[in-house]
PDB file of C-alpha atoms and ligand atoms in Angstrom:
ATOM      1  CA  MET A 214     -15.768 -15.283  -3.737  1.00 31.00           C
ATOM      2  CA  LYS A 215     -14.262 -15.315  -0.299  1.00 34.00           C
ATOM      3  CA  LEU A 216     -11.564 -17.612  -1.460  1.00 36.00           C
ATOM      4  CA  LYS A 217     -10.908 -15.867  -4.760  1.00 39.00           C
ATOM      5  CA  TYR A 218      -7.068 -15.740  -4.226  1.00 41.00           C
ATOM      6  CA  ASP A 219      -6.576 -18.725  -2.140  1.00 38.00           C
ATOM      7  CA  LEU A 220      -4.373 -20.870  -4.304  1.00 43.00           C
ATOM      8  CA  ARG A 221      -4.896 -23.915  -2.020  1.00 38.00           C
ATOM      9  CA  ILE A 222      -8.534 -24.484  -1.821  1.00 38.00           C
ATOM     10  CA  ILE A 223     -10.005 -23.063  -4.959  1.00 40.00           C
ATOM     11  CA  ARG A 224     -12.712 -25.536  -6.186  1.00 43.00           C
ATOM     12  CA  HIS A 225     -13.175 -24.522  -9.816  1.00 47.00           C
ATOM     13  CA  PRO A 226      -9.740 -22.942 -10.911  1.00 49.00           C
ATOM     14  CA  LYS A 227     -10.598 -22.533 -14.528  1.00 51.00           C
ATOM     15  CA  GLU A 228     -13.741 -20.621 -13.843  1.00 47.00           C
ATOM     16  CA  LEU A 229     -11.984 -18.318 -11.330  1.00 51.00           C
ATOM     17  CA  THR A 230      -8.929 -17.837 -13.411  1.00 50.00           C
ATOM     18  CA  TYR A 231     -11.247 -16.364 -16.133  1.00 47.00           C
ATOM     19  CA  GLN A 232     -12.874 -13.993 -13.461  1.00 49.00           C
ATOM     20  CA  ILE A 233      -9.619 -12.684 -12.128  1.00 49.00           C
ATOM     21  CA  LYS A 234      -7.771 -12.273 -15.391  1.00 51.00           C
ATOM     22  CA  SER A 235      -9.145  -8.794 -15.965  1.00 52.00           C
ATOM     23  CA  TYR A 236      -7.413  -7.465 -12.697  1.00 80.00           C
ATOM     24  CA  GLU A 237      -4.216  -9.380 -12.506  1.00 89.00           C
ATOM     25  CA  LYS A 238      -0.916  -7.623 -13.396  1.00 94.00           C
ATOM     26  CA  ILE A 239       1.085 -10.654 -12.522  1.00 94.00           C
ATOM     27  CA  PRO A 240       0.000 -13.961 -14.527  1.00 93.00           C
ATOM     28  CA  ILE A 241      -1.423 -16.346 -12.007  1.00 92.00           C
ATOM     29  CA  GLU A 242      -2.103 -20.010 -12.151  1.00 94.00           C
ATOM     30  CA  LEU A 243      -4.435 -21.617  -9.544  1.00 93.00           C
ATOM     31  CA  PHE A 244      -4.075 -25.226  -8.322  1.00 94.00           C
ATOM     32  CA  ASP A 245      -6.439 -27.363  -6.284  1.00 93.00           C
ATOM     33  CA  ASN A 246      -3.853 -27.644  -3.579  1.00 95.00           C
ATOM     34  CA  ALA A 247      -0.284 -26.743  -2.796  1.00 96.00           C
ATOM     35  CA  PHE A 248       1.007 -30.191  -3.796  1.00 97.00           C
ATOM     36  CA  ASP A 249      -0.288 -29.839  -7.389  1.00 97.00           C
ATOM     37  CA  GLY A 250       1.137 -26.394  -7.663  1.00 97.00           C
ATOM     38  CA  SER A 251       4.560 -27.407  -6.231  1.00 98.00           C
ATOM     39  CA  LYS A 252       4.620 -30.460  -8.545  1.00 98.00           C
ATOM     40  CA  HIS A 253       4.167 -28.163 -11.541  1.00 97.00           C
ATOM     41  CA  ILE A 254       7.010 -25.930 -10.471  1.00 98.00           C
ATOM     42  CA  ALA A 255       9.391 -28.979  -9.671  1.00 98.00           C
ATOM     43  CA  PHE A 256       8.707 -30.243 -13.086  1.00 98.00           C
ATOM     44  CA  ARG A 257       9.658 -27.049 -14.689  1.00 98.00           C
ATOM     45  CA  ILE A 258      12.812 -26.823 -12.695  1.00 98.00           C
ATOM     46  CA  ALA A 259      13.612 -30.371 -13.476  1.00 98.00           C
ATOM     47  CA  GLU A 260      13.089 -29.796 -17.261  1.00 98.00           C
ATOM     48  CA  ALA A 261      15.385 -26.812 -17.184  1.00 98.00           C
ATOM     49  CA  ILE A 262      18.134 -28.766 -15.373  1.00 98.00           C
ATOM     50  CA  LYS A 263      17.973 -31.517 -17.943  1.00 98.00           C
ATOM     51  CA  GLU A 264      17.886 -29.007 -20.776  1.00 98.00           C
ATOM     52  CA  LYS A 265      21.126 -27.413 -19.544  1.00 98.00           C
ATOM     53  CA  GLN A 266      22.602 -30.967 -19.157  1.00 98.00           C
ATOM     54  CA  ARG A 267      21.960 -31.831 -22.661  1.00 98.00           C
ATOM     55  CA  ASN A 268      23.846 -28.705 -23.587  1.00 98.00           C
ATOM     56  CA  GLY A 269      26.670 -29.393 -21.190  1.00 98.00           C
ATOM     57  CA  GLU A 270      25.798 -26.082 -19.260  1.00 98.00           C
ATOM     58  CA  MET A 271      25.355 -25.281 -15.673  1.00 98.00           C
ATOM     59  CA  ILE A 272      22.078 -23.933 -14.424  1.00 98.00           C
ATOM     60  CA  LYS A 273      21.695 -21.142 -11.750  1.00 98.00           C
ATOM     61  CA  LEU A 274      18.760 -21.412  -9.398  1.00 99.00           C
ATOM     62  CA  GLY A 275      17.639 -18.740  -7.012  1.00 98.00           C
ATOM     63  CA  LEU A 276      16.068 -20.475  -4.037  1.00 99.00           C
ATOM     64  CA  ALA A 277      13.762 -19.546  -1.197  1.00 98.00           C
ATOM     65  CA  THR A 278      13.198 -20.953   2.309  1.00 98.00           C
ATOM     66  CA  GLY A 279       9.987 -20.941   4.506  1.00 97.00           C
ATOM     67  CA  SER A 280       6.999 -23.113   4.109  1.00 97.00           C
ATOM     68  CA  SER A 281       6.160 -22.180   0.603  1.00 98.00           C
ATOM     69  CA  PRO A 282       8.834 -24.127  -1.387  1.00 98.00           C
ATOM     70  CA  LEU A 283       8.893 -27.213   0.859  1.00 98.00           C
ATOM     71  CA  LYS A 284       6.902 -29.376  -1.395  1.00 98.00           C
ATOM     72  CA  VAL A 285       8.865 -28.304  -4.498  1.00 98.00           C
ATOM     73  CA  TYR A 286      11.985 -29.451  -2.751  1.00 98.00           C
ATOM     74  CA  SER A 287      10.404 -32.769  -1.639  1.00 98.00           C
ATOM     75  CA  GLU A 288       9.275 -33.261  -5.292  1.00 98.00           C
ATOM     76  CA  LEU A 289      12.683 -32.477  -6.574  1.00 98.00           C
ATOM     77  CA  ILE A 290      14.209 -35.091  -4.120  1.00 98.00           C
ATOM     78  CA  ARG A 291      11.652 -37.649  -5.295  1.00 98.00           C
ATOM     79  CA  MET A 292      12.700 -37.063  -8.879  1.00 98.00           C
ATOM     80  CA  TYR A 293      16.333 -37.452  -7.852  1.00 98.00           C
ATOM     81  CA  ASN A 294      15.692 -40.748  -6.185  1.00 98.00           C
ATOM     82  CA  GLN A 295      13.189 -42.212  -8.524  1.00 98.00           C
ATOM     83  CA  GLU A 296      13.853 -40.665 -11.867  1.00 98.00           C
ATOM     84  CA  ASN A 297      17.632 -40.116 -11.927  1.00 97.00           C
ATOM     85  CA  LEU A 298      17.394 -36.331 -11.885  1.00 98.00           C
ATOM     86  CA  SER A 299      20.896 -35.130 -11.134  1.00 98.00           C
ATOM     87  CA  PHE A 300      21.837 -31.864  -9.602  1.00 98.00           C
ATOM     88  CA  SER A 301      25.533 -32.081 -10.749  1.00 98.00           C
ATOM     89  CA  ASN A 302      25.133 -29.178 -13.084  1.00 98.00           C
ATOM     90  CA  VAL A 303      23.235 -26.963 -10.483  1.00 99.00           C
ATOM     91  CA  ILE A 304      24.480 -23.778  -8.846  1.00 99.00           C
ATOM     92  CA  THR A 305      22.200 -22.270  -6.225  1.00 99.00           C
ATOM     93  CA  PHE A 306      22.017 -18.829  -4.597  1.00 99.00           C
ATOM     94  CA  ASN A 307      19.635 -18.523  -1.757  1.00 99.00           C
ATOM     95  CA  LEU A 308      17.660 -15.427  -1.237  1.00 98.00           C
ATOM     96  CA  ASP A 309      18.351 -14.562   2.397  1.00 98.00           C
ATOM     97  CA  GLU A 310      19.595 -15.368   5.852  1.00 98.00           C
ATOM     98  CA  TYR A 311      18.801 -13.969   9.348  1.00 98.00           C
ATOM     99  CA  TYR A 312      21.494 -11.777  10.881  1.00 98.00           C
ATOM    100  CA  PRO A 313      23.019 -12.299  13.268  1.00 98.00           C
ATOM    101  CA  LEU A 314      22.724 -16.095  13.177  1.00 98.00           C
ATOM    102  CA  ASP A 315      25.078 -18.836  12.998  1.00 98.00           C
ATOM    103  CA  PRO A 316      24.731 -20.970   9.785  1.00 98.00           C
ATOM    104  CA  LYS A 317      24.968 -24.184  11.993  1.00 97.00           C
ATOM    105  CA  GLN A 318      21.894 -23.098  14.141  1.00 98.00           C
ATOM    106  CA  GLN A 319      18.835 -25.056  13.295  1.00 97.00           C
ATOM    107  CA  GLU A 320      16.697 -21.784  12.672  1.00 98.00           C
ATOM    108  CA  SER A 321      19.054 -20.563  10.004  1.00 98.00           C
ATOM    109  CA  TYR A 322      18.182 -20.837   6.449  1.00 98.00           C
ATOM    110  CA  ASN A 323      21.536 -22.593   5.843  1.00 98.00           C
ATOM    111  CA  HIS A 324      20.430 -25.392   8.078  1.00 98.00           C
ATOM    112  CA  PHE A 325      16.956 -25.323   6.490  1.00 98.00           C
ATOM    113  CA  MET A 326      18.406 -25.848   2.966  1.00 98.00           C
ATOM    114  CA  ASN A 327      20.481 -28.703   3.907  1.00 98.00           C
ATOM    115  CA  GLN A 328      17.664 -30.269   5.764  1.00 98.00           C
ATOM    116  CA  TYR A 329      15.034 -29.987   3.014  1.00 98.00           C
ATOM    117  CA  LEU A 330      17.117 -30.217  -0.147  1.00 98.00           C
ATOM    118  CA  PHE A 331      20.778 -30.335  -0.269  1.00 98.00           C
ATOM    119  CA  ASP A 332      21.602 -33.249   2.029  1.00 98.00           C
ATOM    120  CA  HIS A 333      19.360 -35.317  -0.180  1.00 98.00           C
ATOM    121  CA  VAL A 334      20.584 -34.753  -3.721  1.00 98.00           C
ATOM    122  CA  ASP A 335      24.070 -34.817  -5.480  1.00 98.00           C
ATOM    123  CA  ILE A 336      24.569 -31.039  -5.702  1.00 98.00           C
ATOM    124  CA  VAL A 337      28.340 -30.227  -5.495  1.00 98.00           C
ATOM    125  CA  PRO A 338      28.699 -28.403  -2.151  1.00 98.00           C
ATOM    126  CA  GLU A 339      30.904 -25.751  -3.711  1.00 98.00           C
ATOM    127  CA  ASN A 340      27.888 -24.852  -5.939  1.00 98.00           C
ATOM    128  CA  ILE A 341      25.767 -23.834  -3.068  1.00 98.00           C
ATOM    129  CA  ASN A 342      25.631 -20.112  -2.065  1.00 98.00           C
ATOM    130  CA  ILE A 343      23.576 -18.996   0.983  1.00 98.00           C
ATOM    131  CA  PRO A 344      24.154 -15.591   2.619  1.00 98.00           C
ATOM    132  CA  LEU A 345      26.072 -16.011   5.880  1.00 98.00           C
ATOM    133  CA  GLY A 346      24.552 -14.633   9.055  1.00 98.00           C
ATOM    134  CA  ASN A 347      27.622 -14.884  11.181  1.00 98.00           C
ATOM    135  CA  LEU A 348      29.786 -12.177   9.503  1.00 98.00           C
ATOM    136  CA  SER A 349      31.126  -9.271  11.379  1.00 98.00           C
ATOM    137  CA  LEU A 350      29.393  -6.012  10.794  1.00 98.00           C
ATOM    138  CA  GLU A 351      32.478  -4.661   8.917  1.00 98.00           C
ATOM    139  CA  GLU A 352      32.514  -7.675   6.552  1.00 98.00           C
ATOM    140  CA  VAL A 353      28.717  -7.300   5.435  1.00 98.00           C
ATOM    141  CA  ASP A 354      28.951  -4.680   2.766  1.00 98.00           C
ATOM    142  CA  SER A 355      31.781  -6.291   0.742  1.00 98.00           C
ATOM    143  CA  TYR A 356      30.291  -9.723   1.232  1.00 98.00           C
ATOM    144  CA  CYS A 357      26.952  -8.478  -0.135  1.00 98.00           C
ATOM    145  CA  LYS A 358      28.727  -6.988  -3.126  1.00 98.00           C
ATOM    146  CA  ASP A 359      30.625 -10.237  -3.870  1.00 98.00           C
ATOM    147  CA  TYR A 360      27.353 -12.208  -3.759  1.00 98.00           C
ATOM    148  CA  GLU A 361      25.720  -9.944  -6.153  1.00 98.00           C
ATOM    149  CA  ASP A 362      28.892  -9.912  -8.488  1.00 98.00           C
ATOM    150  CA  LYS A 363      29.220 -13.745  -8.264  1.00 98.00           C
ATOM    151  CA  ILE A 364      25.622 -14.050  -9.610  1.00 98.00           C
ATOM    152  CA  ASP A 365      26.337 -11.558 -12.373  1.00 98.00           C
ATOM    153  CA  HIS A 366      29.693 -13.102 -13.409  1.00 98.00           C
ATOM    154  CA  LEU A 367      27.901 -16.480 -13.637  1.00 98.00           C
ATOM    155  CA  GLY A 368      25.591 -14.893 -16.183  1.00 98.00           C
ATOM    156  CA  GLY A 369      22.616 -14.383 -13.819  1.00 98.00           C
ATOM    157  CA  LEU A 370      19.870 -16.636 -12.437  1.00 98.00           C
ATOM    158  CA  ASP A 371      17.889 -18.878 -14.802  1.00 98.00           C
ATOM    159  CA  ILE A 372      14.965 -19.557 -12.444  1.00 98.00           C
ATOM    160  CA  GLN A 373      14.153 -17.767  -9.183  1.00 98.00           C
ATOM    161  CA  LEU A 374      11.769 -19.334  -6.663  1.00 98.00           C
ATOM    162  CA  LEU A 375       9.978 -16.919  -4.329  1.00 98.00           C
ATOM    163  CA  GLY A 376       7.468 -16.933  -1.609  1.00 98.00           C
ATOM    164  CA  ILE A 377       5.649 -13.828  -0.349  1.00 98.00           C
ATOM    165  CA  GLY A 378       5.522 -12.461   3.241  1.00 98.00           C
ATOM    166  CA  ARG A 379       2.465 -10.918   4.723  1.00 97.00           C
ATOM    167  CA  THR A 380       4.203  -7.661   4.466  1.00 98.00           C
ATOM    168  CA  GLY A 381       4.598  -7.974   0.734  1.00 98.00           C
ATOM    169  CA  HIS A 382       8.175  -8.808   1.097  1.00 98.00           C
ATOM    170  CA  ILE A 383      10.134 -10.990  -1.485  1.00 98.00           C
ATOM    171  CA  GLY A 384      13.365 -12.273  -0.043  1.00 98.00           C
ATOM    172  CA  PHE A 385      13.543 -10.028   2.929  1.00 98.00           C
ATOM    173  CA  ASN A 386      12.891  -7.004   0.971  1.00 98.00           C
ATOM    174  CA  GLU A 387      10.537  -5.392   3.343  1.00 98.00           C
ATOM    175  CA  PRO A 388       8.125  -2.354   2.727  1.00 98.00           C
ATOM    176  CA  GLY A 389      10.402   0.666   1.697  1.00 98.00           C
ATOM    177  CA  SER A 390      12.651  -1.516  -0.370  1.00 98.00           C
ATOM    178  CA  THR A 391      13.207   0.126  -3.821  1.00 98.00           C
ATOM    179  CA  ILE A 392      13.174  -1.395  -7.205  1.00 98.00           C
ATOM    180  CA  ASN A 393      16.905  -0.868  -7.661  1.00 98.00           C
ATOM    181  CA  SER A 394      17.885  -2.430  -4.315  1.00 98.00           C
ATOM    182  CA  LYS A 395      20.700  -4.954  -4.290  1.00 98.00           C
ATOM    183  CA  THR A 396      22.155  -7.644  -1.916  1.00 98.00           C
ATOM    184  CA  ARG A 397      22.408  -5.875   1.484  1.00 98.00           C
ATOM    185  CA  MET A 398      21.594  -6.044   5.131  1.00 98.00           C
ATOM    186  CA  VAL A 399      18.051  -5.069   6.039  1.00 98.00           C
ATOM    187  CA  ARG A 400      15.869  -4.527   9.184  1.00 98.00           C
ATOM    188  CA  LEU A 401      12.983  -6.940   9.364  1.00 98.00           C
ATOM    189  CA  ASP A 402       9.366  -5.771   9.638  1.00 98.00           C
ATOM    190  CA  ASN A 403       7.759  -6.579  12.983  1.00 98.00           C
ATOM    191  CA  LEU A 404       4.988  -8.639  11.244  1.00 98.00           C
ATOM    192  CA  THR A 405       7.744 -10.655   9.609  1.00 98.00           C
ATOM    193  CA  ARG A 406       9.449 -11.348  13.133  1.00 98.00           C
ATOM    194  CA  ARG A 407       6.064 -12.294  14.508  1.00 98.00           C
ATOM    195  CA  ASP A 408       5.502 -14.769  11.611  1.00 97.00           C
ATOM    196  CA  ALA A 409       8.906 -16.281  12.416  1.00 98.00           C
ATOM    197  CA  ALA A 410       8.359 -16.352  16.239  1.00 98.00           C
ATOM    198  CA  GLN A 411       7.270 -20.012  16.215  1.00 97.00           C
ATOM    199  CA  ASP A 412      10.349 -21.186  14.390  1.00 97.00           C
ATOM    200  CA  PHE A 413      12.534 -19.282  16.930  1.00 98.00           C
ATOM    201  CA  ASN A 414      10.571 -20.411  19.987  1.00 98.00           C
ATOM    202  CA  GLY A 415       9.442 -16.836  20.729  1.00 98.00           C
ATOM    203  CA  ILE A 416       9.632 -13.400  18.977  1.00 98.00           C
ATOM    204  CA  GLU A 417      12.272 -12.354  21.369  1.00 98.00           C
ATOM    205  CA  ASN A 418      14.682 -14.807  19.801  1.00 98.00           C
ATOM    206  CA  VAL A 419      13.949 -13.721  16.163  1.00 98.00           C
ATOM    207  CA  PRO A 420      16.810 -11.595  14.909  1.00 98.00           C
ATOM    208  CA  TYR A 421      16.080  -7.940  14.006  1.00 98.00           C
ATOM    209  CA  LYS A 422      17.987  -7.998  10.752  1.00 98.00           C
ATOM    210  CA  ALA A 423      18.729 -10.156   7.726  1.00 98.00           C
ATOM    211  CA  ILE A 424      20.879 -10.266   4.629  1.00 98.00           C
ATOM    212  CA  THR A 425      18.884 -10.324   1.406  1.00 99.00           C
ATOM    213  CA  MET A 426      19.191 -10.324  -2.160  1.00 98.00           C
ATOM    214  CA  GLY A 427      17.708  -6.993  -3.450  1.00 98.00           C
ATOM    215  CA  VAL A 428      14.608  -6.442  -5.604  1.00 98.00           C
ATOM    216  CA  GLU A 429      16.861  -5.595  -8.497  1.00 98.00           C
ATOM    217  CA  THR A 430      18.812  -8.835  -8.007  1.00 98.00           C
ATOM    218  CA  ILE A 431      15.623 -10.850  -8.016  1.00 98.00           C
ATOM    219  CA  LEU A 432      14.301  -9.006 -11.129  1.00 98.00           C
ATOM    220  CA  LYS A 433      17.403  -9.821 -13.041  1.00 98.00           C
ATOM    221  CA  ALA A 434      16.442 -13.596 -12.935  1.00 98.00           C
ATOM    222  CA  LYS A 435      15.324 -14.860 -16.432  1.00 98.00           C
ATOM    223  CA  GLU A 436      12.264 -16.672 -15.022  1.00 98.00           C
ATOM    224  CA  ILE A 437      10.477 -16.255 -11.715  1.00 98.00           C
ATOM    225  CA  TYR A 438       8.024 -18.371  -9.713  1.00 98.00           C
ATOM    226  CA  ILE A 439       6.289 -16.939  -6.862  1.00 98.00           C
ATOM    227  CA  MET A 440       4.296 -19.247  -4.660  1.00 98.00           C
ATOM    228  CA  ALA A 441       1.336 -18.427  -1.988  1.00 97.00           C
ATOM    229  CA  TRP A 442      -0.488 -21.242  -0.630  1.00 96.00           C
ATOM    230  CA  GLY A 443      -3.361 -20.735   1.718  1.00 92.00           C
ATOM    231  CA  GLN A 444      -6.083 -18.316   2.894  1.00 92.00           C
ATOM    232  CA  HIS A 445      -3.622 -16.326   5.070  1.00 93.00           C
ATOM    233  CA  LYS A 446      -1.747 -15.087   1.974  1.00 95.00           C
ATOM    234  CA  ALA A 447      -4.989 -14.054   0.070  1.00 95.00           C
ATOM    235  CA  ASP A 448      -4.985 -10.521   1.071  1.00 96.00           C
ATOM    236  CA  ILE A 449      -1.313  -9.701   0.269  1.00 97.00           C
ATOM    237  CA  VAL A 450      -1.485 -11.756  -2.997  1.00 97.00           C
ATOM    238  CA  LYS A 451      -4.397  -9.634  -4.110  1.00 96.00           C
ATOM    239  CA  ARG A 452      -2.498  -6.404  -3.401  1.00 97.00           C
ATOM    240  CA  ALA A 453       0.689  -7.693  -5.182  1.00 97.00           C
ATOM    241  CA  ILE A 454      -1.078  -8.604  -8.340  1.00 96.00           C
ATOM    242  CA  GLU A 455      -3.795  -5.906  -8.668  1.00 95.00           C
ATOM    243  CA  GLY A 456      -2.266  -2.970  -6.923  1.00 96.00           C
ATOM    244  CA  ASN A 457      -0.054  -0.271  -8.219  1.00 96.00           C
ATOM    245  CA  GLN A 458       3.718  -0.724  -8.004  1.00 97.00           C
ATOM    246  CA  THR A 459       4.971   0.722  -4.827  1.00 98.00           C
ATOM    247  CA  SER A 460       7.793   0.289  -2.308  1.00 98.00           C
ATOM    248  CA  ASP A 461       5.174  -0.240   0.226  1.00 98.00           C
ATOM    249  CA  ILE A 462       4.505  -3.734  -1.241  1.00 98.00           C
ATOM    250  CA  PRO A 463       7.867  -4.822  -2.856  1.00 98.00           C
ATOM    251  CA  ALA A 464       6.279  -7.848  -4.502  1.00 98.00           C
ATOM    252  CA  THR A 465       4.344  -5.370  -6.878  1.00 98.00           C
ATOM    253  CA  PHE A 466       7.636  -4.729  -8.590  1.00 98.00           C
ATOM    254  CA  LEU A 467       7.347  -8.220 -10.084  1.00 98.00           C
ATOM    255  CA  GLN A 468       4.586  -6.761 -12.371  1.00 97.00           C
ATOM    256  CA  ASP A 469       7.012  -5.638 -14.976  1.00 93.00           C
ATOM    257  CA  HIS A 470       8.988  -8.782 -15.196  1.00 96.00           C
ATOM    258  CA  PRO A 471       8.570 -10.401 -18.559  1.00 94.00           C
ATOM    259  CA  LYS A 472       8.519 -14.149 -17.219  1.00 94.00           C
ATOM    260  CA  VAL A 473       6.950 -14.117 -13.802  1.00 95.00           C
ATOM    261  CA  LYS A 474       4.196 -16.585 -12.713  1.00 91.00           C
TER     262      LYS A 474
HETATM  263  C1  F6R B 124      12.409 -16.924   2.505  1.00 84.89           C
HETATM  264  C2  F6R B 124      12.036 -15.627   1.998  1.00 84.89           C
HETATM  265  C3  F6R B 124      10.748 -15.038   2.411  1.00 84.89           C
HETATM  266  C4  F6R B 124       9.615 -16.029   2.323  1.00 84.89           C
HETATM  267  C5  F6R B 124       8.343 -15.490   2.852  1.00 84.89           C
HETATM  268  C6  F6R B 124       7.252 -16.515   2.894  1.00 84.89           C
HETATM  269  O1  F6R B 124      13.770 -17.240   1.890  1.00 84.89           O
HETATM  270  O2  F6R B 124      12.789 -15.021   1.201  1.00 84.89           O
HETATM  271  O3  F6R B 124      10.392 -14.018   1.522  1.00 84.89           O
HETATM  272  O4  F6R B 124       9.576 -16.664   1.097  1.00 84.89           O
HETATM  273  O5  F6R B 124       8.518 -14.891   4.043  1.00 84.89           O
HETATM  274  O6  F6R B 124       7.418 -17.292   3.909  1.00 84.89           O
HETATM  275  P1  F6R B 124       6.583 -18.649   4.017  1.00 84.89           P
HETATM  276  O7  F6R B 124       6.768 -19.434   2.807  1.00 84.89           O
HETATM  277  O8  F6R B 124       7.137 -19.389   5.184  1.00 84.89           O
HETATM  278  O9  F6R B 124       5.136 -18.250   4.094  1.00 84.89           O
END
């Protein structure tokens, strides 16, 4: 049972799903490996994009960075290349960005999104929204409010993709974030900075702050997929899906969402 919550290397997913059901407060689905799980999510996103296309509507996607969504993005790119999946009706809002950090720097989430998704599909550049890390301090508050308002004015996010940090963060809503938090500047937990150290070539280069959508912003999405691949996430996943709702583990706030997986 050591690997009970490891979504990557569970051998008998059905059997374990049955055993876990009695504890879980967030519905979970287990996959043999990250690729199968990512394909499943990419398929759902593609179906949603196509459904909106048939109705002549735009779809609003909330996107994450980091290692968790990488295979979802590569699968979406494959569908674009091989199955004519178009992103022409897609509007995206990314969860977060380090602060301060120039969007052109390769460690930035702006750079990440171009590299792993946007440069490879037919999304309209004006439809891409990613928080900027190079604002002046005076600009940040009104920028965050505008980001939040823009999502609301477009009718909210249809699908939100999430990873989970080892602190229990979603987006960069670190421990202490409240259920009604909105897009804002936050201070990063030291564990989060340590986890990012490799990307920045040393913890001393990891910014201390970030701009992130709030917990409330995330919870307003109509449908949410949270991904966790690998043994190192097992402990925090267990606490997020079994524990009581608490600001100490912001991912627990997903428990009340009507359509989260
Ligand atoms: C990234 C984000 C973070 C990550 C989380 C997990 O945009 O909002 O919450 O999803 O830190 O990161 P990985 O996937 O690299 O383990």
